[in-house]
Short mmCIF file of N, CA and C in Angstrom, two decimals:
data_model
loop_
_atom_site.label_atom_id
_atom_site.label_comp_id
_atom_site.label_asym_id
_atom_site.label_seq_id
_atom_site.Cartn_x
_atom_site.Cartn_y
_atom_site.Cartn_z
N TYR A 1311 0.85 -1.16 0.03
CA TYR A 1311 -0.03 0.07 0.05
C TYR A 1311 0.88 1.21 0.02
N VAL A 1312 0.43 2.33 -0.51
CA VAL A 1312 0.97 3.62 -0.62
C VAL A 1312 0.11 4.56 -0.02
N ILE A 1313 0.55 5.38 0.86
CA ILE A 1313 -0.41 6.50 1.57
C ILE A 1313 0.26 7.73 1.11
N ASP A 1314 -0.34 8.63 0.33
CA ASP A 1314 0.26 9.96 0.08
C ASP A 1314 -0.70 11.05 0.61
N ALA A 1315 -0.21 11.81 1.53
CA ALA A 1315 -1.10 12.81 2.07
C ALA A 1315 -0.57 14.21 1.63
N CYS A 1316 -0.12 14.22 0.44
CA CYS A 1316 0.50 15.47 -0.28
C CYS A 1316 -0.62 16.56 -0.20
N ASP A 1317 -1.75 16.27 -0.49
CA ASP A 1317 -2.80 17.29 -0.68
C ASP A 1317 -3.72 17.43 0.46
N ARG A 1318 -3.91 16.32 1.17
CA ARG A 1318 -4.86 16.41 2.29
C ARG A 1318 -4.49 15.15 3.34
N GLY A 1319 -4.89 15.35 4.59
CA GLY A 1319 -4.67 14.32 5.50
C GLY A 1319 -4.67 14.97 6.94
N ASN A 1320 -4.25 14.21 7.90
CA ASN A 1320 -4.31 14.73 9.33
C ASN A 1320 -2.86 15.14 9.54
N THR A 1321 -2.56 15.48 10.83
CA THR A 1321 -1.30 16.04 11.28
C THR A 1321 -0.10 15.08 11.12
N MET A 1322 -0.37 13.81 10.96
CA MET A 1322 0.62 12.83 10.72
C MET A 1322 1.39 13.00 9.44
N ARG A 1323 0.90 13.77 8.57
CA ARG A 1323 1.60 14.01 7.15
C ARG A 1323 2.77 14.94 7.44
N PHE A 1324 2.99 15.51 8.59
CA PHE A 1324 4.09 16.41 8.87
C PHE A 1324 5.15 15.63 9.63
N VAL A 1325 5.12 14.38 9.81
CA VAL A 1325 6.08 13.58 10.52
C VAL A 1325 7.13 13.16 9.48
N ASN A 1326 8.38 13.47 9.80
CA ASN A 1326 9.46 13.27 8.95
C ASN A 1326 10.22 11.94 9.06
N HIS A 1327 10.94 11.50 8.02
CA HIS A 1327 11.66 10.23 7.99
C HIS A 1327 12.87 10.33 9.01
N SER A 1328 13.18 9.24 9.58
CA SER A 1328 14.43 8.99 10.39
C SER A 1328 14.74 7.60 10.33
N ASP A 1329 16.17 7.36 10.25
CA ASP A 1329 16.58 6.01 10.47
C ASP A 1329 16.43 5.46 11.76
N ASN A 1330 16.26 6.47 12.84
CA ASN A 1330 16.20 6.12 14.20
C ASN A 1330 14.85 6.77 14.79
N PRO A 1331 13.67 6.22 14.37
CA PRO A 1331 12.42 6.94 14.63
C PRO A 1331 11.99 6.90 16.00
N ASN A 1332 11.14 7.75 16.41
CA ASN A 1332 10.61 7.63 17.80
C ASN A 1332 9.08 7.25 17.76
N ILE A 1333 8.49 6.99 16.57
CA ILE A 1333 7.14 6.44 16.60
C ILE A 1333 7.23 5.27 15.56
N ALA A 1334 6.28 4.38 15.76
CA ALA A 1334 6.08 3.21 14.97
C ALA A 1334 4.60 2.91 14.57
N SER A 1335 4.28 2.11 13.68
CA SER A 1335 2.93 1.92 13.30
C SER A 1335 2.50 0.43 13.31
N HIS A 1336 1.12 0.26 13.46
CA HIS A 1336 0.61 -0.96 13.26
C HIS A 1336 -0.65 -0.85 12.57
N TRP A 1337 -1.04 -1.96 11.68
CA TRP A 1337 -2.21 -1.91 10.91
C TRP A 1337 -3.31 -2.68 11.71
N ILE A 1338 -4.52 -2.18 11.59
CA ILE A 1338 -5.66 -2.92 12.11
C ILE A 1338 -6.77 -2.84 11.10
N ILE A 1339 -7.68 -3.84 11.15
CA ILE A 1339 -8.87 -3.85 10.31
C ILE A 1339 -10.03 -3.73 11.24
N VAL A 1340 -10.81 -2.74 10.85
CA VAL A 1340 -12.06 -2.53 11.60
C VAL A 1340 -13.24 -2.35 10.60
N ASP A 1341 -14.29 -3.15 10.70
CA ASP A 1341 -15.40 -3.05 9.84
C ASP A 1341 -14.84 -3.12 8.26
N ASN A 1342 -13.94 -3.90 7.97
CA ASN A 1342 -13.32 -4.05 6.69
C ASN A 1342 -12.60 -2.84 6.18
N LEU A 1343 -12.18 -2.03 7.14
CA LEU A 1343 -11.40 -0.82 6.73
C LEU A 1343 -10.18 -0.78 7.48
N CYS A 1344 -9.01 -0.72 6.68
CA CYS A 1344 -7.64 -0.63 7.32
C CYS A 1344 -7.36 0.69 7.99
N HIS A 1345 -6.82 0.59 9.18
CA HIS A 1345 -6.53 1.77 9.92
C HIS A 1345 -5.07 1.66 10.35
N ILE A 1346 -4.27 2.70 10.34
CA ILE A 1346 -2.83 2.71 10.75
C ILE A 1346 -2.91 3.38 12.11
N ILE A 1347 -2.29 2.65 13.14
CA ILE A 1347 -2.26 3.21 14.50
C ILE A 1347 -0.74 3.59 14.69
N PHE A 1348 -0.46 4.84 15.14
CA PHE A 1348 0.92 5.10 15.40
C PHE A 1348 1.03 5.29 16.98
N HIS A 1349 2.23 4.77 17.36
CA HIS A 1349 2.51 4.80 18.85
C HIS A 1349 3.97 5.18 19.02
N SER A 1350 4.34 5.84 20.13
CA SER A 1350 5.66 6.13 20.45
C SER A 1350 6.51 4.91 20.83
N THR A 1351 7.68 4.91 20.42
CA THR A 1351 8.65 3.85 20.87
C THR A 1351 9.45 4.21 22.06
N GLU A 1352 9.43 5.38 22.54
CA GLU A 1352 10.19 5.96 23.71
C GLU A 1352 9.46 7.16 24.23
N LEU A 1353 9.89 7.62 25.26
CA LEU A 1353 9.28 8.81 26.02
C LEU A 1353 9.73 9.98 25.11
N ILE A 1354 8.87 10.70 24.58
CA ILE A 1354 9.09 11.89 23.65
C ILE A 1354 8.76 13.20 24.43
N PRO A 1355 9.82 14.02 24.86
CA PRO A 1355 9.61 15.21 25.51
C PRO A 1355 8.81 16.26 24.66
N ALA A 1356 8.08 17.21 25.24
CA ALA A 1356 7.41 18.25 24.46
C ALA A 1356 8.47 18.96 23.68
N GLY A 1357 8.09 19.28 22.42
CA GLY A 1357 8.95 20.03 21.50
C GLY A 1357 9.92 19.21 20.75
N VAL A 1358 9.92 17.97 20.84
CA VAL A 1358 10.81 16.98 20.13
C VAL A 1358 9.95 16.62 18.87
N GLN A 1359 10.76 16.60 17.71
CA GLN A 1359 10.08 16.32 16.51
C GLN A 1359 9.58 14.79 16.56
N LEU A 1360 8.50 14.42 16.03
CA LEU A 1360 8.04 13.16 15.74
C LEU A 1360 8.67 12.56 14.44
N THR A 1361 9.30 11.44 14.39
CA THR A 1361 9.95 10.73 13.33
C THR A 1361 9.47 9.38 13.01
N TYR A 1362 9.49 9.05 11.86
CA TYR A 1362 8.97 7.73 11.32
C TYR A 1362 9.94 7.11 10.25
N ASP A 1363 10.18 5.81 10.23
CA ASP A 1363 10.87 5.23 9.15
C ASP A 1363 10.07 4.95 8.01
N TYR A 1364 10.20 5.70 6.95
CA TYR A 1364 9.39 5.56 5.75
C TYR A 1364 9.59 4.17 5.04
N GLY A 1365 10.61 3.50 5.42
CA GLY A 1365 10.79 2.19 4.77
C GLY A 1365 11.68 2.30 3.55
N PRO A 1366 12.15 1.09 3.14
CA PRO A 1366 13.26 1.07 2.16
C PRO A 1366 12.66 1.46 0.74
N TYR A 1367 11.41 1.27 0.43
CA TYR A 1367 10.80 1.63 -0.92
C TYR A 1367 10.66 3.10 -1.07
N TYR A 1368 10.64 3.87 -0.11
CA TYR A 1368 10.38 5.33 -0.16
C TYR A 1368 11.60 5.97 -0.96
N TRP A 1369 12.76 5.49 -0.83
CA TRP A 1369 13.83 6.02 -1.49
C TRP A 1369 14.02 5.68 -2.89
N ARG A 1370 13.23 4.83 -3.35
CA ARG A 1370 13.19 4.52 -4.76
C ARG A 1370 12.72 5.60 -5.67
N THR A 1371 11.72 6.44 -5.11
CA THR A 1371 11.37 7.57 -5.95
C THR A 1371 11.69 8.96 -5.45
N ARG A 1372 12.62 9.10 -4.42
CA ARG A 1372 13.04 10.15 -3.76
C ARG A 1372 14.55 10.24 -3.74
N THR A 1373 15.22 11.41 -3.62
CA THR A 1373 16.55 11.47 -3.49
C THR A 1373 17.02 11.39 -1.98
N ASN A 1374 17.74 10.33 -1.62
CA ASN A 1374 18.16 10.23 -0.24
C ASN A 1374 19.15 11.26 0.11
N PRO A 1375 18.86 12.05 1.16
CA PRO A 1375 19.81 13.02 1.54
C PRO A 1375 21.19 12.55 1.85
N LYS A 1376 21.24 11.38 2.28
CA LYS A 1376 22.67 10.76 2.60
C LYS A 1376 23.54 10.77 1.23
N GLU A 1377 22.90 10.76 0.08
CA GLU A 1377 23.52 10.52 -1.17
C GLU A 1377 23.87 11.87 -1.73
N LEU A 1378 23.45 13.01 -1.14
CA LEU A 1378 23.67 14.32 -1.84
C LEU A 1378 25.18 14.74 -1.54
#
């Protein structure tokens, strides 16, 4: 699946990629509809950016900043 919140979505669309993320996701099915649940993987102090690992396939269509 691909989720693209480029034009619309909730505040999770502002979460940036990290190789050491502080949030993770799980998929659940409710009434035959897939939902993605995000949870923290550590205590996140106020003011700290939320980060998520976009996965290996994300960099197939984007420029990896490590390669610039």
